[in-house]
C-alpha atoms as a printed R data frame, in Angstrom:
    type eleno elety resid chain resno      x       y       z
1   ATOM     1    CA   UNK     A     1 -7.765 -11.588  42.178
2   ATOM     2    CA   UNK     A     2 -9.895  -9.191  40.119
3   ATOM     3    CA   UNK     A     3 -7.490  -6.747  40.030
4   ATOM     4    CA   UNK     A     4 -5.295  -9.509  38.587
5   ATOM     5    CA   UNK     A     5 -7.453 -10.337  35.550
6   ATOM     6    CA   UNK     A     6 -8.114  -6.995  34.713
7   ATOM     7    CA   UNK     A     7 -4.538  -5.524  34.279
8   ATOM     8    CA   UNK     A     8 -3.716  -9.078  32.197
9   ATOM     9    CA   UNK     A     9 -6.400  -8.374  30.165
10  ATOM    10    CA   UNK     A    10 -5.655  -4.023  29.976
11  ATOM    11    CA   UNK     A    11 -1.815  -5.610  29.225
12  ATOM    12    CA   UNK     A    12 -3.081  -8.290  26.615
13  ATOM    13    CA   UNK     A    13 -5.014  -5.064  24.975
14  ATOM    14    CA   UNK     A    14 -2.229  -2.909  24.949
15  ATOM    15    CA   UNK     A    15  0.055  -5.737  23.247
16  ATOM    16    CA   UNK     A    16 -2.988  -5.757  20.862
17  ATOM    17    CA   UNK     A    17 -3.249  -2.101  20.286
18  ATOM    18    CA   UNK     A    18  0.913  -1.972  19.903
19  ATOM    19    CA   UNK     A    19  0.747  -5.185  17.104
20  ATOM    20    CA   UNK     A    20 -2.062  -3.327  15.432
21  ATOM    21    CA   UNK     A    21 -0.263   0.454  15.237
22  ATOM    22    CA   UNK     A    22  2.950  -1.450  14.279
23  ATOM    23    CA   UNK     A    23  1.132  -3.495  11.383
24  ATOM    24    CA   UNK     A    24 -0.212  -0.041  10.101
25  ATOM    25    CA   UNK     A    25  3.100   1.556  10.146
26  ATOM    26    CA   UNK     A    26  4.399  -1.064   7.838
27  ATOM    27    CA   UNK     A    27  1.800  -0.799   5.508
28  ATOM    28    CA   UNK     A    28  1.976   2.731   5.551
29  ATOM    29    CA   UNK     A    29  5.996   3.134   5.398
30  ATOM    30    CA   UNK     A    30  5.465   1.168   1.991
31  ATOM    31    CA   UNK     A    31  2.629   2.934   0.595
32  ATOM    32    CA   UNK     A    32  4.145   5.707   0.992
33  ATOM    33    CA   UNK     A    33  7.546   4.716  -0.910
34  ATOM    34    CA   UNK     A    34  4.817   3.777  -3.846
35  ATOM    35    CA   UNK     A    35  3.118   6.809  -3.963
36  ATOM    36    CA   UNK     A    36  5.252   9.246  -4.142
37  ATOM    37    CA   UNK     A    37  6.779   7.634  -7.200
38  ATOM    38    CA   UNK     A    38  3.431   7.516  -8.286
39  ATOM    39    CA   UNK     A    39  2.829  10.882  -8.235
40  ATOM    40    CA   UNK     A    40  5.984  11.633  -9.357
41  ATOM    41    CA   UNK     A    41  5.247   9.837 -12.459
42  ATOM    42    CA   UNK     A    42  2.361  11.665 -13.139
43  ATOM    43    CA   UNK     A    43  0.365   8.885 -10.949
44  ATOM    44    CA   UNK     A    44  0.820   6.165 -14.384
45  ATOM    45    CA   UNK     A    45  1.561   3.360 -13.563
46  ATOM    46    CA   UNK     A    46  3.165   2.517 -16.723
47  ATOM    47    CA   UNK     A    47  5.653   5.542 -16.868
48  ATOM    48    CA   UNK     A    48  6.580   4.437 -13.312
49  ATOM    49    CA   UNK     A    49  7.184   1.006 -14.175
50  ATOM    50    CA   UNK     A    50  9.211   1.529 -17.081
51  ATOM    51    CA   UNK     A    51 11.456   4.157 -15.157
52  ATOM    52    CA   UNK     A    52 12.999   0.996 -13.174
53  ATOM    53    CA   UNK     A    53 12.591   3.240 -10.042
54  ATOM    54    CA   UNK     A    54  9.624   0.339  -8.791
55  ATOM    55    CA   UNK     A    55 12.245  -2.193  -8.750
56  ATOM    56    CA   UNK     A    56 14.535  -0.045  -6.910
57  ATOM    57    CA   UNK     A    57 11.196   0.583  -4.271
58  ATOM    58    CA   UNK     A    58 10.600  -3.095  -3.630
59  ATOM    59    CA   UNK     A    59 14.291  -3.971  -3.217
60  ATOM    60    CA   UNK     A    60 15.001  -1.433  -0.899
61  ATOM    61    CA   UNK     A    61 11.690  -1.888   1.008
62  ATOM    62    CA   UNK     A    62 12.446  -4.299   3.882
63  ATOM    63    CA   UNK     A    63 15.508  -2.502   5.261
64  ATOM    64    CA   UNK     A    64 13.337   1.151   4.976
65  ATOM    65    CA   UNK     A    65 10.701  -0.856   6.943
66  ATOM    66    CA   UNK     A    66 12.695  -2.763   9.442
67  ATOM    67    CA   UNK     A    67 15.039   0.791  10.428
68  ATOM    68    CA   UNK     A    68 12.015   2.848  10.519
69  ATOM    69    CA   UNK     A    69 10.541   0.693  13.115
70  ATOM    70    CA   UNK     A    70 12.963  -0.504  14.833
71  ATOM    71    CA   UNK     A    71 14.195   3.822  15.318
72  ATOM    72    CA   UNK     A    72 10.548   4.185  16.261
73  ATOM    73    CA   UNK     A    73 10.606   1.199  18.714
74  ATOM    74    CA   UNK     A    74 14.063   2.749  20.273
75  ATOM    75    CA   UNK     A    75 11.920   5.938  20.687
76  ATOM    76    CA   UNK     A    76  9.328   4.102  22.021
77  ATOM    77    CA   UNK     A    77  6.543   6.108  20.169
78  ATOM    78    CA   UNK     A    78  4.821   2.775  20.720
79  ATOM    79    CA   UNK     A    79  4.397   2.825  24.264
80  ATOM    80    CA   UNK     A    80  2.301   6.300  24.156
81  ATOM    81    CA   UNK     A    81 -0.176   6.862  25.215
82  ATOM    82    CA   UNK     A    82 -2.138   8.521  21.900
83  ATOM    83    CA   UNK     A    83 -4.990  10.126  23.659
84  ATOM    84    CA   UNK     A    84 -2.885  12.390  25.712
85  ATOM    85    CA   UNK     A    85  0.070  13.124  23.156
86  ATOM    86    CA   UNK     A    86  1.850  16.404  24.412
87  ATOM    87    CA   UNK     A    87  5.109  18.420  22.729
88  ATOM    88    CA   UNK     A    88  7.718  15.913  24.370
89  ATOM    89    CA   UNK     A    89  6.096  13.200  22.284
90  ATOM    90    CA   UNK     A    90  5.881  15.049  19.154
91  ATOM    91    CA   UNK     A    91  9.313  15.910  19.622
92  ATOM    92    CA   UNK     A    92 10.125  12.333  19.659
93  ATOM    93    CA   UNK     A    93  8.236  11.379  16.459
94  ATOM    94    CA   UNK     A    94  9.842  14.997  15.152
95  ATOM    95    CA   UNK     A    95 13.345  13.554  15.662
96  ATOM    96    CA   UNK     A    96 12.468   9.392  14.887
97  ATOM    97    CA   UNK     A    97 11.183  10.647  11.927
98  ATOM    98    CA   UNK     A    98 14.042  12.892  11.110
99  ATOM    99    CA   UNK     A    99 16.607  10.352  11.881
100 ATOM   100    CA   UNK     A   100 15.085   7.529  10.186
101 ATOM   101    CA   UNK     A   101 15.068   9.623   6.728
102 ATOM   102    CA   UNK     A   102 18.567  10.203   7.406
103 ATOM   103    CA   UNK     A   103 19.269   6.806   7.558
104 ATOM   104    CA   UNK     A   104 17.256   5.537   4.945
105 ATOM   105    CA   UNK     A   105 18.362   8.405   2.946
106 ATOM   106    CA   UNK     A   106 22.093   6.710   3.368
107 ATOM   107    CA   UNK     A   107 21.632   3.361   2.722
């Protein structure tokens, strides 16, 4: 019965640990988008929003979000374990990473 409990709760902290890494990679897939434009506009804000590229940014935002995780979900790079990550997982994130610019690049 012990044994029970504790691999619900190691599974209920894994689902945790899974919502949490997702939740980052959506904030960071976005943040990203913004500041490279940033930075390409000589990080003012004004020059950037006048350039109509921000528009472009936030329209295009939810399908760069939803392919990028959903390619890293079909690579399940969120099923690693991070505190033993060897080359056949960074070959994975090498080629999720490749394939979702392509994709995004595309669209």
């Amino acid at each position: 019965m012990n044994e029970r409990k504790l691999t619900s709760s190691m599974d209920k902290a894994m689902i945790i640990r899974i919502i949490c890494i997702i939740i980052l990679d959506v904030v960071l897939i976005n943040l990203v988008s913004f500041l490279a434009l940033y930075m390409r506009f000589d990080f003012s804000y004004h020059n950037l929003e006048t350039s109509g590229f921000l528009e472009g940014v936030i329209k295009y935002a939810p399908f760069n979000t939803v392919f990028t995780v959903l390619i890293f979900v079909a690579f399940r790079l969120y099923t690693s374990l991070w505190e033993f990550v060897g080359i056949s997982e960074m070959i994975r994130i090498g080629i999720a990473v490749a394939i979702s610019t392509a994709i995004n690049y595309f669209l």
